[in-house]
PDB file of C-alpha atoms in Angstrom:
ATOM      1  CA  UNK A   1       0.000   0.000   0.000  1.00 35.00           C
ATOM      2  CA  UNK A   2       1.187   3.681  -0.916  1.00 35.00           C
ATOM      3  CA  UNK A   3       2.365   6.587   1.725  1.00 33.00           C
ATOM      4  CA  UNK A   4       2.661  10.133   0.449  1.00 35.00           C
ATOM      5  CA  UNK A   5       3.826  12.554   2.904  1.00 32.00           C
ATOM      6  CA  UNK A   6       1.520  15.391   3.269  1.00 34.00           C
ATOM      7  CA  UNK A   7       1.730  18.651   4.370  1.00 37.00           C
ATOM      8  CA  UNK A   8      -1.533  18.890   5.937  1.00 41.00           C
ATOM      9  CA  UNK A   9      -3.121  16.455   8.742  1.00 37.00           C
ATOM     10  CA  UNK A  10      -6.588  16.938   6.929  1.00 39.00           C
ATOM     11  CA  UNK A  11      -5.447  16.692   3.354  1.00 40.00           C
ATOM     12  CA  UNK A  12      -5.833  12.948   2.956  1.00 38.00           C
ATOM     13  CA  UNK A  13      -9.349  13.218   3.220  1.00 38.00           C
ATOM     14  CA  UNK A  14     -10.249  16.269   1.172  1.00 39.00           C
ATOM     15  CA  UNK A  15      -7.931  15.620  -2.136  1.00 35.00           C
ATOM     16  CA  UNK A  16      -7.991  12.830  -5.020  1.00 36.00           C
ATOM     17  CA  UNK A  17      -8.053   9.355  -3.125  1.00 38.00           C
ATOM     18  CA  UNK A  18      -5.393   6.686  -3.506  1.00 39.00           C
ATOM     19  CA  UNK A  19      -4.159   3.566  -1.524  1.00 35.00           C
ATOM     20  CA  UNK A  20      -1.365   6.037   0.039  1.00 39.00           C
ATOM     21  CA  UNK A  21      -3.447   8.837   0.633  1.00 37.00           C
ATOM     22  CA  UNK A  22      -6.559   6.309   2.567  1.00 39.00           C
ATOM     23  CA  UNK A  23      -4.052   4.613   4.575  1.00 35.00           C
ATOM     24  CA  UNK A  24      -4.536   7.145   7.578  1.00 40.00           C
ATOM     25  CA  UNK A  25      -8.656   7.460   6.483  1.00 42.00           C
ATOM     26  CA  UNK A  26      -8.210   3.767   7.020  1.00 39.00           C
ATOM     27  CA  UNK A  27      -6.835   3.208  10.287  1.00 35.00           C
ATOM     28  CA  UNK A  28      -9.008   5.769  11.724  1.00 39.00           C
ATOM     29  CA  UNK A  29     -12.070   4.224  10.216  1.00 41.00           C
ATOM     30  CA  UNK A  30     -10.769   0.648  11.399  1.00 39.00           C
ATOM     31  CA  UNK A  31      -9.802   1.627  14.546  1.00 41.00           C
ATOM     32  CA  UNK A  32     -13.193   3.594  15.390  1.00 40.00           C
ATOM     33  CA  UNK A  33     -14.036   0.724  17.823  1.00 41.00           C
ATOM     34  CA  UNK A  34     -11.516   2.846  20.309  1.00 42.00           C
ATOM     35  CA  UNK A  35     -14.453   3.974  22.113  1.00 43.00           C
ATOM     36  CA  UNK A  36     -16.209   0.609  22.131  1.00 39.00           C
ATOM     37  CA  UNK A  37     -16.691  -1.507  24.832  1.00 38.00           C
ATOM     38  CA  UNK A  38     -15.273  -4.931  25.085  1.00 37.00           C
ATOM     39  CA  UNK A  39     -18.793  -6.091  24.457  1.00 37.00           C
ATOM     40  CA  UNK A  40     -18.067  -5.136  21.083  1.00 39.00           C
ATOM     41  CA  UNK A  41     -15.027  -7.501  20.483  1.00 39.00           C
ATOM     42  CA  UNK A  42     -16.721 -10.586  20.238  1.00 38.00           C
ATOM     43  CA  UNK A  43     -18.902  -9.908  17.233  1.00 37.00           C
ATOM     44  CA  UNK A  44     -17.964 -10.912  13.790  1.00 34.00           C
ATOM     45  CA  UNK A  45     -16.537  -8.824  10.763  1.00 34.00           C
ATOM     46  CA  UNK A  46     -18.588 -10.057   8.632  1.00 34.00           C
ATOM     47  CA  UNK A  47     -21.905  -7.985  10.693  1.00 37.00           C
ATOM     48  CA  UNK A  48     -22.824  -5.493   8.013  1.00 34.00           C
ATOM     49  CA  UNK A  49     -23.593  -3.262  10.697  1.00 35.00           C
ATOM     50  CA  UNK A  50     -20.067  -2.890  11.805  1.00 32.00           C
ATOM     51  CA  UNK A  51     -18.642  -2.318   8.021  1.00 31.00           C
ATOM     52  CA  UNK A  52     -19.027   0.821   6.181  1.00 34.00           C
ATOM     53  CA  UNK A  53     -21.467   0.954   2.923  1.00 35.00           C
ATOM     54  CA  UNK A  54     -17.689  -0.011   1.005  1.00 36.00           C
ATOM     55  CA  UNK A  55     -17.018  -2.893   3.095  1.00 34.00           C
ATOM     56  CA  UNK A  56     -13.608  -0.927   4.120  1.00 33.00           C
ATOM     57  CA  UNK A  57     -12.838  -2.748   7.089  1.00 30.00           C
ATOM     58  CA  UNK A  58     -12.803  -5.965   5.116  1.00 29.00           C
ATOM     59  CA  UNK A  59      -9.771  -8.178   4.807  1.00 26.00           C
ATOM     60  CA  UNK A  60      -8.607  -7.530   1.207  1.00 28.00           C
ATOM     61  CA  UNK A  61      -7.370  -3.803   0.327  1.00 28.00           C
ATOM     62  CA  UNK A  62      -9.949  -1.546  -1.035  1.00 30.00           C
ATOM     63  CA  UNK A  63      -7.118  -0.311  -2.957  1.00 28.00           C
ATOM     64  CA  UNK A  64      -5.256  -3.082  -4.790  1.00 30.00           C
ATOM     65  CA  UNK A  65      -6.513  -3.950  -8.212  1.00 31.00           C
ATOM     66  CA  UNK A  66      -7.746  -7.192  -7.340  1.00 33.00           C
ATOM     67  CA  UNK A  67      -5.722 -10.841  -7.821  1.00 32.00           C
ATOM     68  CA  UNK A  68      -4.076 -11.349 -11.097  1.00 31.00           C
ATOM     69  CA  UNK A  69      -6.482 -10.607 -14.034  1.00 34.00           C
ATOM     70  CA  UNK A  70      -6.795 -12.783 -16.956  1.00 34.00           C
ATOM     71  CA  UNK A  71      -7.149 -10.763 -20.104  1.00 38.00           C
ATOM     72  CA  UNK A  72      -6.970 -10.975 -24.081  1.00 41.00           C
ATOM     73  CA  UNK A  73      -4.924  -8.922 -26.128  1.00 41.00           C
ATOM     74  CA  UNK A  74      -7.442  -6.211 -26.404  1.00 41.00           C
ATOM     75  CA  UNK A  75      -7.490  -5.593 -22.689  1.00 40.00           C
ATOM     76  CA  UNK A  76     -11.092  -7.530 -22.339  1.00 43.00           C
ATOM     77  CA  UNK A  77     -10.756  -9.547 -19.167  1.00 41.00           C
ATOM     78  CA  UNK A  78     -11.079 -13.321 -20.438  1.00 43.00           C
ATOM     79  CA  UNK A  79     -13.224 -15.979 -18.650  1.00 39.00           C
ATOM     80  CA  UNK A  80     -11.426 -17.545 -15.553  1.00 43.00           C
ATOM     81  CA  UNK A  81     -13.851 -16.152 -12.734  1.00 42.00           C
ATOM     82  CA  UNK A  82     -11.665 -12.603 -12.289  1.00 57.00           C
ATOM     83  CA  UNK A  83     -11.988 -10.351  -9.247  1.00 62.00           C
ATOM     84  CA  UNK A  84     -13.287  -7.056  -8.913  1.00 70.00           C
ATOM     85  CA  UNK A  85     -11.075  -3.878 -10.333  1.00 84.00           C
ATOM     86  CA  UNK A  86     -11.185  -0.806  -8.036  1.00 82.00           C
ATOM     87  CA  UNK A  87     -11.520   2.563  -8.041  1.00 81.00           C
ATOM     88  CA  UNK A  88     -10.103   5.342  -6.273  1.00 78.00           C
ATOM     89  CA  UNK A  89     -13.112   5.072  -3.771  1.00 79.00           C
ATOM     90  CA  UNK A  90     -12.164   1.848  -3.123  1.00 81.00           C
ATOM     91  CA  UNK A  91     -15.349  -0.005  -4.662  1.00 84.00           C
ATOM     92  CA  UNK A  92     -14.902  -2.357  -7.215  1.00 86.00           C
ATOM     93  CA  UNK A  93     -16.199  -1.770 -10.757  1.00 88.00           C
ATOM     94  CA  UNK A  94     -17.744  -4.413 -12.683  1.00 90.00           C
ATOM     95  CA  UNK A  95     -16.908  -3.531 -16.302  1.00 92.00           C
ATOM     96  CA  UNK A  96     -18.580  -6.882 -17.910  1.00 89.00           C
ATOM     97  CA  UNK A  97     -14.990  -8.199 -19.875  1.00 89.00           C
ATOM     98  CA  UNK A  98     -14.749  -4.663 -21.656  1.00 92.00           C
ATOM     99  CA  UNK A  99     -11.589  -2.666 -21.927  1.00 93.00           C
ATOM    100  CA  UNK A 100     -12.499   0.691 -20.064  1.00 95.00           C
ATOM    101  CA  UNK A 101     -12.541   2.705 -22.925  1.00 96.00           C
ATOM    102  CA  UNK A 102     -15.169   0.404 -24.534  1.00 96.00           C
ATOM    103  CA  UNK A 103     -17.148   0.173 -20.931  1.00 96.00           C
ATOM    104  CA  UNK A 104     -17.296   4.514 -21.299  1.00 97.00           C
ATOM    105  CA  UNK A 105     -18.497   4.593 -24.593  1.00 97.00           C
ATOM    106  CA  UNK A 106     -21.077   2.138 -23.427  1.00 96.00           C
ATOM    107  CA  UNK A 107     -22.156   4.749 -21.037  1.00 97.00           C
ATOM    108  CA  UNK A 108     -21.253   8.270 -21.554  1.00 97.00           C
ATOM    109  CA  UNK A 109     -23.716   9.213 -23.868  1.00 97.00           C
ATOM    110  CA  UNK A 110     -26.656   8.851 -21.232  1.00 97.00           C
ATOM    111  CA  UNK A 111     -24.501  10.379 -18.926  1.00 97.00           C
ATOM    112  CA  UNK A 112     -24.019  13.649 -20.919  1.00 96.00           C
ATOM    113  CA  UNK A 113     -27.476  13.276 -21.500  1.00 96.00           C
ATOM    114  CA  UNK A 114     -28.187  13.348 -17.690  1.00 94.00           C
ATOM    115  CA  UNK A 115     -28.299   9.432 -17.032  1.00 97.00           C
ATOM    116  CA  UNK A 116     -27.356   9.818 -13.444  1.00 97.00           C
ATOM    117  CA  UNK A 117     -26.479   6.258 -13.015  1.00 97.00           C
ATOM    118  CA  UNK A 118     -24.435   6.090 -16.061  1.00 97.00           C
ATOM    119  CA  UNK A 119     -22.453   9.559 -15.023  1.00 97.00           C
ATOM    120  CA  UNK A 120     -21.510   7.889 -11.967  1.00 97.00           C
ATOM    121  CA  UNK A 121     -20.479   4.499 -14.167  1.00 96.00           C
ATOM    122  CA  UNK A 122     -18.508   6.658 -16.424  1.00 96.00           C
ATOM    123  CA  UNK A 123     -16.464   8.085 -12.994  1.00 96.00           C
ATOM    124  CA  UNK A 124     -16.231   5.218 -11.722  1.00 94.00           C
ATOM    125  CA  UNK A 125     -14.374   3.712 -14.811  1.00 94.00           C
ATOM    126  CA  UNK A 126     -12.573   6.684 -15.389  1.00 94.00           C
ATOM    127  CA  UNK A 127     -11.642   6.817 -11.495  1.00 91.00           C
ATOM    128  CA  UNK A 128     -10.322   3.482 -11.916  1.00 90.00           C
ATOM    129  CA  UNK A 129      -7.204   4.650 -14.457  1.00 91.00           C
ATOM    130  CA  UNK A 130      -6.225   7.347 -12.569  1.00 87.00           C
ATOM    131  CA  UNK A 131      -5.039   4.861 -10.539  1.00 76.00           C
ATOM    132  CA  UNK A 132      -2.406   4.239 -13.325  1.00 83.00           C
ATOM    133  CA  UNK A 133      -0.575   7.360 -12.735  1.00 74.00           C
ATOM    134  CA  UNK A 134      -0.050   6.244  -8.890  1.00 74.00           C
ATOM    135  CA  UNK A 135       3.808   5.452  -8.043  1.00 75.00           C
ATOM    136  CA  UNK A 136       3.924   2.168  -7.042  1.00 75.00           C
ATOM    137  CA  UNK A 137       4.891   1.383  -2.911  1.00 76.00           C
ATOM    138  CA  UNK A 138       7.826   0.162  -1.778  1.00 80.00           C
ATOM    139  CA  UNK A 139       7.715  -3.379  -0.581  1.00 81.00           C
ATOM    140  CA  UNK A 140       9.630  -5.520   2.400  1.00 84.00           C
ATOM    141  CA  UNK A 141       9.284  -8.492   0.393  1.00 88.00           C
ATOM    142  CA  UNK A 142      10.159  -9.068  -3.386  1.00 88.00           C
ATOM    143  CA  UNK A 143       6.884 -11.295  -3.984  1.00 87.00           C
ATOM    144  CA  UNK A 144       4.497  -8.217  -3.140  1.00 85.00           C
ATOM    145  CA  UNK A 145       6.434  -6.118  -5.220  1.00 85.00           C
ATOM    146  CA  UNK A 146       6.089  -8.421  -8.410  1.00 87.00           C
ATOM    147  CA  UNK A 147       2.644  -8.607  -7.297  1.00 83.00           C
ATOM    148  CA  UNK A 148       2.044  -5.260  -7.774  1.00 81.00           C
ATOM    149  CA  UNK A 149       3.969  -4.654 -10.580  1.00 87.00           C
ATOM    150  CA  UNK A 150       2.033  -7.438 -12.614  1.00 84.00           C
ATOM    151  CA  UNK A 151      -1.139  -6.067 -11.397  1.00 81.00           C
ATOM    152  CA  UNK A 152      -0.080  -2.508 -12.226  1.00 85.00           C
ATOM    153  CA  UNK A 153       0.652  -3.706 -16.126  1.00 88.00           C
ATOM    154  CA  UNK A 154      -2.914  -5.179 -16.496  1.00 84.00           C
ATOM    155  CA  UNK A 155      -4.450  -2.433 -15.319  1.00 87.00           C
ATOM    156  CA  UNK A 156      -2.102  -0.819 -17.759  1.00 91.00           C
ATOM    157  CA  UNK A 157      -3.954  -2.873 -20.203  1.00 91.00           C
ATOM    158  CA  UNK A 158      -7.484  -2.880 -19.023  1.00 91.00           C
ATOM    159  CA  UNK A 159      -7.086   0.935 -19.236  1.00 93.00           C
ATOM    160  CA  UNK A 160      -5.446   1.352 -22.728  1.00 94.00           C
ATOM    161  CA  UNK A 161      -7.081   4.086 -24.551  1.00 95.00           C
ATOM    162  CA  UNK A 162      -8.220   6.288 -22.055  1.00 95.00           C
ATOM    163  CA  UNK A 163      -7.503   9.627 -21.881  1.00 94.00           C
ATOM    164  CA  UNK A 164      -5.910  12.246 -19.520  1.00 91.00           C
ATOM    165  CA  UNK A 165      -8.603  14.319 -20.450  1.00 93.00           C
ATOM    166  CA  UNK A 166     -11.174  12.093 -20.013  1.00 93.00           C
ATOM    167  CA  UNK A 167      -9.958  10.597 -16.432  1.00 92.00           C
ATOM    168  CA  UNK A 168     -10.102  14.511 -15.239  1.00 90.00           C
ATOM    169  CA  UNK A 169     -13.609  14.709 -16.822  1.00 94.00           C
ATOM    170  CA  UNK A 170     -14.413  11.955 -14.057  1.00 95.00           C
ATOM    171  CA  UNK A 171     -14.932  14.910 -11.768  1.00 95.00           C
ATOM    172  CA  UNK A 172     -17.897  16.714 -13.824  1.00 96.00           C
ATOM    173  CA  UNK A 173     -19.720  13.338 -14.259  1.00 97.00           C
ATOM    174  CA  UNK A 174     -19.230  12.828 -10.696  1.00 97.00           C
ATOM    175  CA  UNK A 175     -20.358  16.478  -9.583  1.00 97.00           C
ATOM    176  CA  UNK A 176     -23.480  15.596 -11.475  1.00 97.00           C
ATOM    177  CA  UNK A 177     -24.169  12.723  -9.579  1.00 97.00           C
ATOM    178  CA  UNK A 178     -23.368  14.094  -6.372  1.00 97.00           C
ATOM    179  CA  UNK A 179     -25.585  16.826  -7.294  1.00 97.00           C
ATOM    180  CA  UNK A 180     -27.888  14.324  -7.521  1.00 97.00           C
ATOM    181  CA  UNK A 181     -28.643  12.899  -4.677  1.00 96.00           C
ATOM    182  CA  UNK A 182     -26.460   9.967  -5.094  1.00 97.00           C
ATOM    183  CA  UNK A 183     -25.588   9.095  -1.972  1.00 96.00           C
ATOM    184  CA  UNK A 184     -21.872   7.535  -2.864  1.00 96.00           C
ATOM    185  CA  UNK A 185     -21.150  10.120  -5.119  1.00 97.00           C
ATOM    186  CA  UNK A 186     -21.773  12.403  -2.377  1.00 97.00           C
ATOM    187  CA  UNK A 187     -18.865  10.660  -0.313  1.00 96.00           C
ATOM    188  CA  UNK A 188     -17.250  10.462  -3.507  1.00 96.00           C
ATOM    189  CA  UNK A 189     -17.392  14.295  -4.644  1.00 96.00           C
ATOM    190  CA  UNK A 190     -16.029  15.188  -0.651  1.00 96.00           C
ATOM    191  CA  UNK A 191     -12.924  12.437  -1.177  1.00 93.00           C
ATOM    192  CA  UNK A 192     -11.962  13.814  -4.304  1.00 93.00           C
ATOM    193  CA  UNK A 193     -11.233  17.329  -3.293  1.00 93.00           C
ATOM    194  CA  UNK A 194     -11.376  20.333  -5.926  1.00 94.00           C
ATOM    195  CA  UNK A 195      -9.609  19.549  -8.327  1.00 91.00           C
ATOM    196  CA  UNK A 196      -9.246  15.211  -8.198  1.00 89.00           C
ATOM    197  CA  UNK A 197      -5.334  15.912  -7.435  1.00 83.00           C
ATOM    198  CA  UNK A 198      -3.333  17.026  -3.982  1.00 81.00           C
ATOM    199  CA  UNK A 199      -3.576  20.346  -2.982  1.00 85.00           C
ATOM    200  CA  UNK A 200      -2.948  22.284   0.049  1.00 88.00           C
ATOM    201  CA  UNK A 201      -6.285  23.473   1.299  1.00 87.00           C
ATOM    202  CA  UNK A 202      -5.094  26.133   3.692  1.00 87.00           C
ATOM    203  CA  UNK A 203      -2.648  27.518   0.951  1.00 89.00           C
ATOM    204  CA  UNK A 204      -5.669  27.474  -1.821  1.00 91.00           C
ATOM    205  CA  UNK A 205      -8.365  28.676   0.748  1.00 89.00           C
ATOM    206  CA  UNK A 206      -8.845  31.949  -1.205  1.00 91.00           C
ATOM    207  CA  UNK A 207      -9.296  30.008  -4.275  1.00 94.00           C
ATOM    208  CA  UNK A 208     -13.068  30.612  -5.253  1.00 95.00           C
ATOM    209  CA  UNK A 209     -13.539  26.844  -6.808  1.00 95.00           C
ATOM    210  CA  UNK A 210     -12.297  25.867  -3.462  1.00 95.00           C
ATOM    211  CA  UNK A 211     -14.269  27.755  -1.607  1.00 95.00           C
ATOM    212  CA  UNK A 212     -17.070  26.342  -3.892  1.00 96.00           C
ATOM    213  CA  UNK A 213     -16.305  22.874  -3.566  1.00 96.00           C
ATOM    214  CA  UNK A 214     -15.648  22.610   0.398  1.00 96.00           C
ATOM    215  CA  UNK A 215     -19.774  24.262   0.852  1.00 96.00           C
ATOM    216  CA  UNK A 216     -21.327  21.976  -1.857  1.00 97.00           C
ATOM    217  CA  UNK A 217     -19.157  18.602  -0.278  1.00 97.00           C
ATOM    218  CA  UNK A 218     -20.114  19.325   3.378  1.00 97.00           C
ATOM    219  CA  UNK A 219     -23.152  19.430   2.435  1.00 97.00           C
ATOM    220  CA  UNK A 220     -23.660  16.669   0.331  1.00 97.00           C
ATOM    221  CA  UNK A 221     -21.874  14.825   3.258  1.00 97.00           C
ATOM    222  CA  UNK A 222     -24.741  16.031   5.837  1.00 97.00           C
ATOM    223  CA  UNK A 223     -27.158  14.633   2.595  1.00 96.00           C
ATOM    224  CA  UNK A 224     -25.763  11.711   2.739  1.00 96.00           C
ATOM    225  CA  UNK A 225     -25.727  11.257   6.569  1.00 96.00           C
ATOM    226  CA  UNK A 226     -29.703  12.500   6.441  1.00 95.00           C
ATOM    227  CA  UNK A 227     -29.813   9.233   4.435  1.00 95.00           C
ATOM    228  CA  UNK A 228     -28.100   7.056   6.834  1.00 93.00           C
ATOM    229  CA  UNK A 229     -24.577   6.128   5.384  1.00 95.00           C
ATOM    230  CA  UNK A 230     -22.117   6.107   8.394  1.00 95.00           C
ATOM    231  CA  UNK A 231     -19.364   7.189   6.322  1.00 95.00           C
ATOM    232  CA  UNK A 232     -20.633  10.376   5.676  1.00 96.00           C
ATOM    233  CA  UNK A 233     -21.301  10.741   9.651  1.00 97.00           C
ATOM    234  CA  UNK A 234     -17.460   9.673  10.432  1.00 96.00           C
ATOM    235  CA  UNK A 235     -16.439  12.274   7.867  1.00 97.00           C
ATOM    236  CA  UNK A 236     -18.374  14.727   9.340  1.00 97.00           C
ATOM    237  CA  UNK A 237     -17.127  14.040  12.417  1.00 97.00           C
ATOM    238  CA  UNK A 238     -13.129  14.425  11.858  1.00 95.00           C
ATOM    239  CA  UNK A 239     -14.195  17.770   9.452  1.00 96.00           C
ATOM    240  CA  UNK A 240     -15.349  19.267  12.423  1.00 96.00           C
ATOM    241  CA  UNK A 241     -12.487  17.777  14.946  1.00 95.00           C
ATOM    242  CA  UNK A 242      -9.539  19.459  12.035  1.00 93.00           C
ATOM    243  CA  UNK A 243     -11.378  22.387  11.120  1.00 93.00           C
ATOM    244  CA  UNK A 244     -10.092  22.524   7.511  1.00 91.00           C
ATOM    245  CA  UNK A 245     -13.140  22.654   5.651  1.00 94.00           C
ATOM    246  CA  UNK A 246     -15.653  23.991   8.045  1.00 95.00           C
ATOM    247  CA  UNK A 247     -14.490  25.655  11.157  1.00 94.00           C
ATOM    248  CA  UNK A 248     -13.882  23.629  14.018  1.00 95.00           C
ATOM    249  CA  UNK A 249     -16.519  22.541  16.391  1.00 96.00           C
ATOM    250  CA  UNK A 250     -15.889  19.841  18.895  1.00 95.00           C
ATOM    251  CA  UNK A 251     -19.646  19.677  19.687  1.00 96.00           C
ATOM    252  CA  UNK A 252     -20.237  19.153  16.164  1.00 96.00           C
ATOM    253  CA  UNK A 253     -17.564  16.840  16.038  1.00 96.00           C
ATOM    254  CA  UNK A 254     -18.730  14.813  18.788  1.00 96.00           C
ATOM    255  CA  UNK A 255     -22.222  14.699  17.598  1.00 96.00           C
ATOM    256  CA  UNK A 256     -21.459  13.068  14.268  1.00 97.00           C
ATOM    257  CA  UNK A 257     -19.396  10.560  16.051  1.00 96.00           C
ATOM    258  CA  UNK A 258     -21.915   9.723  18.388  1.00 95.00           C
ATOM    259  CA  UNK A 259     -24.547   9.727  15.562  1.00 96.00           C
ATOM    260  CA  UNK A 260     -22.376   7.469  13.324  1.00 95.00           C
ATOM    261  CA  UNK A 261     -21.987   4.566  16.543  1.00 94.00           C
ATOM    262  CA  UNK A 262     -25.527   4.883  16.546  1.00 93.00           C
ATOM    263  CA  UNK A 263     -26.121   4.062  13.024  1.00 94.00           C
ATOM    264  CA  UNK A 264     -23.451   1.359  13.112  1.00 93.00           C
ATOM    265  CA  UNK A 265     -25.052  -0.338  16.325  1.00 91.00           C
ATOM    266  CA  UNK A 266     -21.534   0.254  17.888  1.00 90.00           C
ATOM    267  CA  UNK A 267     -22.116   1.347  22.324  1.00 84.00           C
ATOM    268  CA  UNK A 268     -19.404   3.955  22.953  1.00 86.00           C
ATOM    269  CA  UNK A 269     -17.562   4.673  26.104  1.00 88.00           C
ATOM    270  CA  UNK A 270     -18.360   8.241  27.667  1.00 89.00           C
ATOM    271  CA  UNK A 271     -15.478   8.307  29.346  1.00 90.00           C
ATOM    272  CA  UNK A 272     -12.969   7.927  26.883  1.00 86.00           C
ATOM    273  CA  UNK A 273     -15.285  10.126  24.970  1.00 92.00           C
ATOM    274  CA  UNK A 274     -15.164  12.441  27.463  1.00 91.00           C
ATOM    275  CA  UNK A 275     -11.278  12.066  27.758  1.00 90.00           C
ATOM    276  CA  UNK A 276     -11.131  13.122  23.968  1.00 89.00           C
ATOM    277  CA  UNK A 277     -13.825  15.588  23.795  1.00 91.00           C
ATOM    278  CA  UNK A 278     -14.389  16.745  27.269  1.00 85.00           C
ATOM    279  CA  UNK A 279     -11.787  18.824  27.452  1.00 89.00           C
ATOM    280  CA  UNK A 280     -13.170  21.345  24.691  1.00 91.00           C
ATOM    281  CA  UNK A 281     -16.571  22.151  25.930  1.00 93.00           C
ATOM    282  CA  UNK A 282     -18.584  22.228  29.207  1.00 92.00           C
ATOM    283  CA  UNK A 283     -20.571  19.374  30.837  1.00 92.00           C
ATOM    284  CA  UNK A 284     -23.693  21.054  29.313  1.00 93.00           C
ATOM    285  CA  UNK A 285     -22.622  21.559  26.019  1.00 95.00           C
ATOM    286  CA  UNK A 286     -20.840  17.667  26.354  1.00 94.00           C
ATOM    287  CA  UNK A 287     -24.584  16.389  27.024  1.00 94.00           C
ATOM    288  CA  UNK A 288     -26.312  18.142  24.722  1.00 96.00           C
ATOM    289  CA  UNK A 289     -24.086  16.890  21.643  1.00 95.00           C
ATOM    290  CA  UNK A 290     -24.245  13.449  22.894  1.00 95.00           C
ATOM    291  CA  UNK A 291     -27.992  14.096  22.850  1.00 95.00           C
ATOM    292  CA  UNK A 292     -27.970  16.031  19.395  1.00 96.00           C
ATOM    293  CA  UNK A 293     -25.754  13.061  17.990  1.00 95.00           C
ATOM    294  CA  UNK A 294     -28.520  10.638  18.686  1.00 94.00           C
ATOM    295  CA  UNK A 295     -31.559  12.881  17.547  1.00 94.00           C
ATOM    296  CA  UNK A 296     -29.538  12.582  14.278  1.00 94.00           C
ATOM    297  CA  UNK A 297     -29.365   8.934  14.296  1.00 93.00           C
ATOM    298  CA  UNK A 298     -32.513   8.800  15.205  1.00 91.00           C
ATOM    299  CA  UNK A 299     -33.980  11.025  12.289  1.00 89.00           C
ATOM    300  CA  UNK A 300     -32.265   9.784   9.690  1.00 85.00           C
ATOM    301  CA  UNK A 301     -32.091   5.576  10.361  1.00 75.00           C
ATOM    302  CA  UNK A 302     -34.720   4.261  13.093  1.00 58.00           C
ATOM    303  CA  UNK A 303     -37.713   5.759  12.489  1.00 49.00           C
TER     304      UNK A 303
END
């Protein structure tokens, strides 16, 4: 999996996704049972009420591009049961043995047309070659590394006629589709950042497109969230703990988290929530955004 140093603490989140740049969204998303209780520890991964709507806390990396692929000289992936490809969100595209480029023409002209479904098929292809341009990792053992690199040149392959110009397009079908209402390209048009690419938010915060894009992806994440998708509530959450994108608001902060347990079934600890949270506000403003975090729960997932 790929590391890239970062200026920012927050930028991960809020620029283009890739293995290296979701390896800290990762842990923290893995490791939000850190306010559980040990009640928690006996039930099983597999409970889809303690994975997120990607199935990222799952065994295999959301990131890789799947075990090798078997495919013809065209790029069309062959018969011989092949895994999923994945995109930069870390879900896996079926592309139905097409090449990518074929798999977009399939699609693109509903999606210009306003096909909602089929703009966020077209980004999700498209999202899937930008991975190309990624550096490949390091590895500790040689193995991996020829993994990688074999995986790397199919997806080489798969991805053969495809465009820079239409993998930075990805973002406009995807801003339609976030636009929407669709709830993963909501996720999807927050994860991306501005411009699909790392940036330094605090250096471009004058930039108007910026500007633009951090109001329309907070609140396609709180649309999202109304809709119950306990991504969107984690995301929330950390915004409002880094203060990057929106200012920062530990009630807010805690309230998302809290909300987000609640939609995942997951019973947090108050003290250690306390312990990280306490700190920043006063017992009545502490109780209130415990209470506030379950309203939201409550609204938008057991009614």
């Amino acid at each position: 999996m790929q590391i890239i140093i970062v200026k920012s603490s927050f930028r991960y989140v809020a620029v283009l996704i890739s293995a290296g740049l979701c390896l800290g969204l990762l842990v923290w998303l893995r490791n939000a049972d850190e306010f559980a209780t040990e009640s928690q520890e006996g039930r099983s991964e597999t409970d889809p009420k303690l994975r997120s709507s990607r199935d990222w806390n799952g065994s295999s990396s959301p990131f890789s591009f799947g075990r090798a692929l078997i495919t013809t000289e065209d790029g069309a992936i062959a018969d011989g049961n092949p895994t999923p490809i994945y995109g930069r969100n870390g879900r896996s595209v079926d592309f139905g043995g097409l090449p990518v480029v074929a798999y977009i023409s399939k699609w693109v002209g509903l999606a210009r047309a306003g096909d909602i479904d089929a703009a966020y098929n077209v980004y999700q292809a498209e999202s899937v070659c930008s991975n190309v341009a990624e550096p490949l990792t390091e590895f500790n053992r040689e193995a991996d590394r020829e993994q990688s690199v074999a995986e790397h040149k199919r997806l080489i392959t798969l991805c053969a006629g495809v465009t820079p110009a239409q993998i930075q397009e990805r973002l406009s079908f995807l801003s339609l589709a976030a636009h929407a209402g669709k709830v993963d390209a909501q996720i999807d048009y927050f994860m991306e950042g501005p411009y699909g690419r790392p940036i330094d938010l605090k250096e471009s915060r004058d930039d108007p497109l910026v500007q633009t894009w951090k109001s329309e992806a907070v609140t396609g994440l709180k649309a999202a969230a109304v809709m119950g998708e306990p991504f969107a509530f984690a995301l929330l959450s950390q915004s409002y703990d880094v203060g990057e994108i929106v200012p920062r608001d530990a009630k807010q902060s805690l309230a998302y988290k809290v909300a987000e347990a609640e939609v995942r079934n997951t019973t947090l600890s108050e003290l250690q929530l306390r312990r990280k949270f306490g700190s920043q506000m006063s017992d009545e403003d502490f109780d209130a955004a415990m209470q506030m975090g379950k309203k939201l729960a409550q609204e938008c997932c057991k009614k």
